[in-house]
Amino acid sequence: MYPLRGAVRHYSWGSHTALAELTGRPAPTEEPEAELWLGAHPVAPATVDTGDAAVPLCDLIARDPEGELGTDCARQFDGRLPFLLKVLAVEQPLSLQAHPSRAQAREGFARENAAGIPLDAPRRNYRDDNHKPEMVVALSRFEALAGFRAPAETVEFLRDLGVSELTPYASELGDNLDATGLRALFTAWMTLPTKSLVGLTDAVLSGCERYLEARSGSEDEFTVAARTALELGLAYPEDPGVLASLLLNRVSMEPGDALFLPAGNLHAYLRGTAVEIMANSDNVLRGGLTSKHVDVPELLRVLDFDSVGVPWVRTRRDGHERLYALPVREFELWRVRLHNSGTPEPATAAFAGSAPRILLCVQGSVQLRCDDRILGLGRGEAAWVPSSDPELVVRSSHATVFVATPPIRSEST
Ligand SMILES: [Zn+2]
């Protein structure tokens, strides 16, 4: 096991304080800090301190894939770490987006290669041929839009807003309360000519203001949705994402709550700090709420209009540990909370060897022990534990640690 130092990514929607405070650096920072990458993605690999040198994690793994990842994992994922762990610090809403399935990514990657679009071109959609299922776990209160609301409720919301310009759209969805109706409405809004888009958005935002005034102080799903549209309209005027937000679930997450965003799920993160884990891919299709490349036709190809509702992740508790189990082969995530609950002895949790792991301490401090080796982690610090290490024991009187690993599917256990 080794100390692992994450790579900070500067995007305009990031926070000037959250990541610096988490990792014990002076805040506010000059540049916004949006993401801390803890992984082996070649664009921004984390750095392993081996004692002799600081080595990018991707290079360490490339030197000895079977030793670092284990034979099964190295074989299954072509010698690469199959997941990327991040901390997100969201100060401004970020893009309305979805990710492709593996088949869509393969097809899109080949198509853009054949069209001669350079891999680093801003208009490139598919930067690799992999899918990118992702999960987000709140560290603070975390706000997001995720998944379509059930169409019948959306019809009720659109009618309640009392905006005459919305009436034909609400009627059409009311006549088709299914994926076809949602697709038609979303497509219509996302492809409006600019003049019509501005007119409709202005009418909707005025409607949202009137709606909130009439219900001053009351807080329910629809008032929250109206307020969200107003906030997005301020940050991104003339953006179809403002209208799209009317169709989506507005989600407020408490620390520990998690959402799973599988292929085709439309989502946008609005505010807060969270841990995010995803397959090792950079494939994002954007529909708005961003200054980055937007490709609505391509987004429409991958969107899933069939599954509605909030994509909450169910967790399984096991002693100090809580498993966020997902139907993906690239990763699973554990949250370990250790408290000595009145006894002088620190609490412990143990993880078997033979699996690569990334640990991130987000609260308190922990001691990691492998054989006779000991490594301390404070808040915001991380560690890389190669597959060749034996059992790992985590000890603390007070700490919260996330542990990311590929799901262990060994025949012998
Ligand atoms: Zn995403």
Short mmCIF file of N, CA, C and O in Angstrom, two decimals, residues 167-250:
data_model
loop_
_atom_site.label_atom_id
_atom_site.label_comp_id
_atom_site.label_asym_id
_atom_site.label_seq_id
_atom_site.Cartn_x
_atom_site.Cartn_y
_atom_site.Cartn_z
N THR A 167 -49.61 24.70 -22.73
CA THR A 167 -50.82 23.87 -22.84
C THR A 167 -50.73 22.80 -23.94
O THR A 167 -51.01 21.63 -23.67
N PRO A 168 -50.32 23.17 -25.18
CA PRO A 168 -50.27 22.11 -26.20
C PRO A 168 -49.30 20.99 -25.85
O PRO A 168 -49.56 19.82 -26.12
N TYR A 169 -48.18 21.36 -25.23
CA TYR A 169 -47.18 20.34 -24.87
C TYR A 169 -47.73 19.41 -23.77
O TYR A 169 -47.56 18.19 -23.83
N ALA A 170 -48.40 20.01 -22.79
CA ALA A 170 -48.96 19.20 -21.70
C ALA A 170 -50.05 18.27 -22.26
O ALA A 170 -50.15 17.10 -21.85
N SER A 171 -50.85 18.77 -23.22
CA SER A 171 -51.91 17.94 -23.79
C SER A 171 -51.32 16.75 -24.55
O SER A 171 -51.78 15.62 -24.41
N GLU A 172 -50.28 17.03 -25.32
CA GLU A 172 -49.68 15.94 -26.10
C GLU A 172 -49.07 14.88 -25.21
O GLU A 172 -49.24 13.69 -25.46
N LEU A 173 -48.40 15.32 -24.16
CA LEU A 173 -47.83 14.33 -23.24
C LEU A 173 -48.96 13.60 -22.52
O LEU A 173 -48.88 12.39 -22.29
N GLY A 174 -50.03 14.35 -22.18
CA GLY A 174 -51.18 13.73 -21.52
C GLY A 174 -51.80 12.63 -22.37
O GLY A 174 -52.34 11.66 -21.85
N ASP A 175 -51.74 12.78 -23.69
CA ASP A 175 -52.29 11.76 -24.59
C ASP A 175 -51.33 10.58 -24.78
O ASP A 175 -51.72 9.54 -25.31
N ASN A 176 -50.07 10.78 -24.40
CA ASN A 176 -49.05 9.71 -24.57
C ASN A 176 -48.21 9.62 -23.31
O ASN A 176 -47.07 10.10 -23.28
N LEU A 177 -48.77 9.02 -22.28
CA LEU A 177 -48.08 9.00 -20.98
C LEU A 177 -47.04 7.87 -20.94
O LEU A 177 -47.11 6.98 -20.09
N ASP A 178 -46.10 7.91 -21.86
CA ASP A 178 -45.11 6.83 -21.92
C ASP A 178 -43.81 7.35 -22.52
O ASP A 178 -43.64 8.56 -22.72
N ALA A 179 -42.90 6.41 -22.82
CA ALA A 179 -41.59 6.81 -23.34
C ALA A 179 -41.73 7.57 -24.66
O ALA A 179 -40.98 8.52 -24.91
N THR A 180 -42.69 7.18 -25.49
CA THR A 180 -42.87 7.86 -26.78
C THR A 180 -43.27 9.32 -26.56
O THR A 180 -42.75 10.22 -27.22
N GLY A 181 -44.19 9.55 -25.61
CA GLY A 181 -44.62 10.91 -25.33
C GLY A 181 -43.48 11.76 -24.77
O GLY A 181 -43.31 12.93 -25.15
N LEU A 182 -42.70 11.17 -23.87
CA LEU A 182 -41.56 11.90 -23.28
C LEU A 182 -40.53 12.24 -24.34
O LEU A 182 -40.01 13.36 -24.39
N ARG A 183 -40.22 11.25 -25.19
CA ARG A 183 -39.24 11.48 -26.24
C ARG A 183 -39.69 12.62 -27.16
O ARG A 183 -38.92 13.51 -27.50
N ALA A 184 -40.99 12.60 -27.53
CA ALA A 184 -41.50 13.62 -28.44
C ALA A 184 -41.39 15.01 -27.81
O ALA A 184 -40.94 15.97 -28.45
N LEU A 185 -41.76 15.12 -26.53
CA LEU A 185 -41.72 16.42 -25.87
C LEU A 185 -40.29 16.91 -25.69
O LEU A 185 -39.95 18.06 -26.00
N PHE A 186 -39.43 16.03 -25.20
CA PHE A 186 -38.03 16.41 -24.98
C PHE A 186 -37.38 16.83 -26.31
O PHE A 186 -36.68 17.84 -26.39
N THR A 187 -37.65 16.05 -27.36
CA THR A 187 -37.07 16.35 -28.68
C THR A 187 -37.57 17.71 -29.17
O THR A 187 -36.80 18.53 -29.68
N ALA A 188 -38.87 17.94 -29.01
CA ALA A 188 -39.44 19.21 -29.47
C ALA A 188 -38.76 20.39 -28.78
O ALA A 188 -38.36 21.37 -29.43
N TRP A 189 -38.59 20.31 -27.49
CA TRP A 189 -37.99 21.43 -26.74
C TRP A 189 -36.51 21.61 -27.07
O TRP A 189 -36.02 22.73 -27.16
N MET A 190 -35.79 20.49 -27.19
CA MET A 190 -34.35 20.58 -27.41
C MET A 190 -34.01 21.06 -28.81
O MET A 190 -32.88 21.46 -29.07
N THR A 191 -34.97 21.00 -29.73
CA THR A 191 -34.67 21.37 -31.12
C THR A 191 -35.44 22.61 -31.56
O THR A 191 -35.53 22.90 -32.75
N LEU A 192 -36.00 23.36 -30.60
CA LEU A 192 -36.71 24.59 -30.96
C LEU A 192 -35.74 25.60 -31.60
O LEU A 192 -34.61 25.74 -31.13
N PRO A 193 -36.20 26.33 -32.64
CA PRO A 193 -35.38 27.43 -33.14
C PRO A 193 -35.18 28.46 -32.03
O PRO A 193 -36.04 28.60 -31.15
N THR A 194 -34.05 29.18 -32.07
CA THR A 194 -33.68 30.05 -30.95
C THR A 194 -34.81 31.00 -30.54
O THR A 194 -35.10 31.15 -29.35
N LYS A 195 -35.46 31.61 -31.54
CA LYS A 195 -36.48 32.61 -31.20
C LYS A 195 -37.63 31.97 -30.41
O LYS A 195 -38.08 32.51 -29.39
N SER A 196 -38.09 30.81 -30.87
CA SER A 196 -39.17 30.12 -30.16
C SER A 196 -38.70 29.67 -28.79
O SER A 196 -39.46 29.71 -27.81
N LEU A 197 -37.44 29.20 -28.72
CA LEU A 197 -36.90 28.75 -27.43
C LEU A 197 -36.90 29.89 -26.42
O LEU A 197 -37.34 29.72 -25.27
N VAL A 198 -36.43 31.06 -26.86
CA VAL A 198 -36.36 32.21 -25.95
C VAL A 198 -37.77 32.61 -25.50
O VAL A 198 -38.02 32.85 -24.32
N GLY A 199 -38.71 32.63 -26.46
CA GLY A 199 -40.09 33.00 -26.12
C GLY A 199 -40.70 32.04 -25.11
O GLY A 199 -41.28 32.46 -24.10
N LEU A 200 -40.55 30.75 -25.37
CA LEU A 200 -41.14 29.75 -24.46
C LEU A 200 -40.46 29.79 -23.09
O LEU A 200 -41.12 29.72 -22.05
N THR A 201 -39.12 29.91 -23.11
CA THR A 201 -38.40 29.92 -21.82
C THR A 201 -38.82 31.14 -20.99
O THR A 201 -39.05 31.02 -19.78
N ASP A 202 -38.92 32.30 -21.64
CA ASP A 202 -39.35 33.50 -20.90
C ASP A 202 -40.74 33.28 -20.28
O ASP A 202 -40.97 33.62 -19.11
N ALA A 203 -41.65 32.71 -21.07
CA ALA A 203 -43.01 32.48 -20.56
C ALA A 203 -42.97 31.50 -19.38
O ALA A 203 -43.66 31.70 -18.36
N VAL A 204 -42.17 30.46 -19.51
CA VAL A 204 -42.08 29.45 -18.44
C VAL A 204 -41.50 30.07 -17.18
O VAL A 204 -42.00 29.85 -16.07
N LEU A 205 -40.44 30.88 -17.33
CA LEU A 205 -39.80 31.45 -16.14
C LEU A 205 -40.74 32.45 -15.44
O LEU A 205 -40.81 32.47 -14.21
N SER A 206 -41.48 33.24 -16.23
CA SER A 206 -42.47 34.13 -15.61
C SER A 206 -43.53 33.29 -14.88
O SER A 206 -43.96 33.64 -13.77
N GLY A 207 -43.94 32.20 -15.52
CA GLY A 207 -44.91 31.30 -14.89
C GLY A 207 -44.38 30.73 -13.59
O GLY A 207 -45.10 30.64 -12.58
N CYS A 208 -43.11 30.37 -13.58
CA CYS A 208 -42.50 29.81 -12.35
C CYS A 208 -42.50 30.86 -11.25
O CYS A 208 -42.77 30.56 -10.08
N GLU A 209 -42.19 32.13 -11.61
CA GLU A 209 -42.20 33.20 -10.60
C GLU A 209 -43.60 33.37 -10.00
O GLU A 209 -43.75 33.44 -8.78
N ARG A 210 -44.61 33.41 -10.88
CA ARG A 210 -45.99 33.57 -10.39
C ARG A 210 -46.39 32.39 -9.51
O ARG A 210 -47.02 32.53 -8.47
N TYR A 211 -46.00 31.19 -9.95
CA TYR A 211 -46.33 29.97 -9.24
C TYR A 211 -45.76 30.00 -7.82
O TYR A 211 -46.43 29.66 -6.84
N LEU A 212 -44.51 30.46 -7.71
CA LEU A 212 -43.86 30.50 -6.39
C LEU A 212 -44.46 31.61 -5.52
O LEU A 212 -44.62 31.42 -4.31
N GLU A 213 -44.77 32.75 -6.14
CA GLU A 213 -45.39 33.84 -5.36
C GLU A 213 -46.71 33.37 -4.77
O GLU A 213 -47.02 33.63 -3.61
N ALA A 214 -47.50 32.67 -5.58
CA ALA A 214 -48.82 32.22 -5.12
C ALA A 214 -48.71 31.18 -4.01
O ALA A 214 -49.66 30.95 -3.28
N ARG A 215 -47.58 30.53 -3.91
CA ARG A 215 -47.41 29.48 -2.89
C ARG A 215 -46.30 29.86 -1.92
O ARG A 215 -45.55 28.99 -1.48
N SER A 216 -46.20 31.12 -1.62
CA SER A 216 -45.04 31.60 -0.87
C SER A 216 -44.81 30.76 0.37
O SER A 216 -45.71 30.57 1.18
N GLY A 217 -43.58 30.29 0.47
CA GLY A 217 -43.20 29.54 1.65
C GLY A 217 -43.45 28.05 1.57
O GLY A 217 -42.77 27.28 2.23
N SER A 218 -44.41 27.62 0.78
CA SER A 218 -44.67 26.17 0.76
C SER A 218 -43.59 25.47 -0.05
O SER A 218 -43.03 26.03 -0.99
N GLU A 219 -43.30 24.26 0.35
CA GLU A 219 -42.19 23.52 -0.27
C GLU A 219 -42.67 22.12 -0.63
O GLU A 219 -42.99 21.32 0.23
N ASP A 220 -42.80 21.86 -1.92
CA ASP A 220 -43.11 20.50 -2.36
C ASP A 220 -42.34 20.25 -3.64
O ASP A 220 -41.57 21.10 -4.09
N GLU A 221 -42.58 19.09 -4.23
CA GLU A 221 -41.80 18.69 -5.40
C GLU A 221 -41.91 19.73 -6.52
O GLU A 221 -40.91 20.06 -7.17
N PHE A 222 -43.10 20.27 -6.71
CA PHE A 222 -43.29 21.18 -7.84
C PHE A 222 -42.70 22.58 -7.56
O PHE A 222 -42.17 23.21 -8.47
N THR A 223 -42.81 23.07 -6.32
CA THR A 223 -42.20 24.38 -6.05
C THR A 223 -40.67 24.27 -6.18
O THR A 223 -40.02 25.20 -6.69
N VAL A 224 -40.12 23.15 -5.75
CA VAL A 224 -38.67 22.96 -5.88
C VAL A 224 -38.29 22.93 -7.36
O VAL A 224 -37.29 23.53 -7.79
N ALA A 225 -39.12 22.27 -8.18
CA ALA A 225 -38.83 22.20 -9.62
C ALA A 225 -38.92 23.58 -10.26
O ALA A 225 -38.12 23.93 -11.13
N ALA A 226 -39.91 24.39 -9.83
CA ALA A 226 -40.05 25.73 -10.39
C ALA A 226 -38.85 26.60 -10.01
O ALA A 226 -38.32 27.36 -10.82
N ARG A 227 -38.41 26.46 -8.75
CA ARG A 227 -37.25 27.24 -8.31
C ARG A 227 -36.00 26.82 -9.08
O ARG A 227 -35.15 27.65 -9.45
N THR A 228 -35.88 25.52 -9.33
CA THR A 228 -34.72 25.02 -10.09
C THR A 228 -34.69 25.64 -11.49
O THR A 228 -33.64 26.08 -11.96
N ALA A 229 -35.85 25.68 -12.15
CA ALA A 229 -35.89 26.27 -13.50
C ALA A 229 -35.45 27.73 -13.45
O ALA A 229 -34.70 28.19 -14.31
N LEU A 230 -35.89 28.47 -12.42
CA LEU A 230 -35.49 29.87 -12.30
C LEU A 230 -33.98 30.00 -12.10
O LEU A 230 -33.32 30.85 -12.72
N GLU A 231 -33.42 29.15 -11.25
CA GLU A 231 -31.96 29.20 -11.01
C GLU A 231 -31.20 28.90 -12.29
O GLU A 231 -30.21 29.56 -12.62
N LEU A 232 -31.66 27.87 -13.01
CA LEU A 232 -30.96 27.51 -14.25
C LEU A 232 -31.12 28.61 -15.29
O LEU A 232 -30.19 28.88 -16.06
N GLY A 233 -32.29 29.25 -15.30
CA GLY A 233 -32.52 30.33 -16.26
C GLY A 233 -31.59 31.51 -16.02
O GLY A 233 -31.17 32.19 -16.95
N LEU A 234 -31.24 31.75 -14.74
CA LEU A 234 -30.30 32.83 -14.42
C LEU A 234 -28.89 32.46 -14.86
O LEU A 234 -28.18 33.27 -15.45
N ALA A 235 -28.49 31.20 -14.59
CA ALA A 235 -27.12 30.78 -14.90
C ALA A 235 -26.95 30.53 -16.40
O ALA A 235 -25.87 30.76 -16.94
N TYR A 236 -28.00 30.01 -17.06
CA TYR A 236 -27.91 29.66 -18.48
C TYR A 236 -29.11 30.19 -19.25
O TYR A 236 -29.99 29.42 -19.64
N PRO A 237 -29.19 31.52 -19.45
CA PRO A 237 -30.32 32.04 -20.21
C PRO A 237 -30.29 31.51 -21.64
O PRO A 237 -29.21 31.25 -22.18
N GLU A 238 -31.45 31.34 -22.24
CA GLU A 238 -31.57 30.88 -23.63
C GLU A 238 -30.98 29.49 -23.84
O GLU A 238 -30.42 29.18 -24.88
N ASP A 239 -31.08 28.65 -22.83
CA ASP A 239 -30.53 27.30 -22.94
C ASP A 239 -31.70 26.32 -22.82
O ASP A 239 -32.51 26.43 -21.90
N PRO A 240 -31.80 25.35 -23.75
CA PRO A 240 -32.93 24.41 -23.68
C PRO A 240 -32.93 23.54 -22.42
O PRO A 240 -33.94 22.94 -22.08
N GLY A 241 -31.78 23.51 -21.72
CA GLY A 241 -31.70 22.75 -20.48
C GLY A 241 -32.69 23.27 -19.43
O GLY A 241 -33.12 22.52 -18.54
N VAL A 242 -33.04 24.56 -19.52
CA VAL A 242 -34.00 25.14 -18.55
C VAL A 242 -35.35 24.44 -18.74
O VAL A 242 -35.99 24.01 -17.76
N LEU A 243 -35.79 24.28 -20.00
CA LEU A 243 -37.05 23.58 -20.26
C LEU A 243 -36.93 22.10 -19.89
O LEU A 243 -37.83 21.51 -19.30
N ALA A 244 -35.80 21.50 -20.26
CA ALA A 244 -35.61 20.07 -19.97
C ALA A 244 -35.73 19.80 -18.47
O ALA A 244 -36.23 18.74 -18.06
N SER A 245 -35.30 20.77 -17.65
CA SER A 245 -35.34 20.55 -16.19
C SER A 245 -36.77 20.31 -15.70
O SER A 245 -36.99 19.67 -14.67
N LEU A 246 -37.76 20.82 -16.46
CA LEU A 246 -39.16 20.64 -16.05
C LEU A 246 -39.58 19.17 -16.11
O LEU A 246 -40.58 18.77 -15.51
N LEU A 247 -38.81 18.38 -16.87
CA LEU A 247 -39.19 16.96 -17.07
C LEU A 247 -38.44 16.02 -16.14
O LEU A 247 -38.69 14.82 -16.14
N LEU A 248 -37.49 16.57 -15.38
CA LEU A 248 -36.58 15.70 -14.63
C LEU A 248 -36.89 15.67 -13.13
O LEU A 248 -37.51 16.60 -12.60
N ASN A 249 -36.44 14.63 -12.47
CA ASN A 249 -36.55 14.54 -11.02
C ASN A 249 -35.53 15.48 -10.39
O ASN A 249 -34.34 15.41 -10.70
N ARG A 250 -36.00 16.34 -9.49
CA ARG A 250 -35.09 17.21 -8.73
C ARG A 250 -34.79 16.48 -7.43
O ARG A 250 -35.70 16.18 -6.66
#
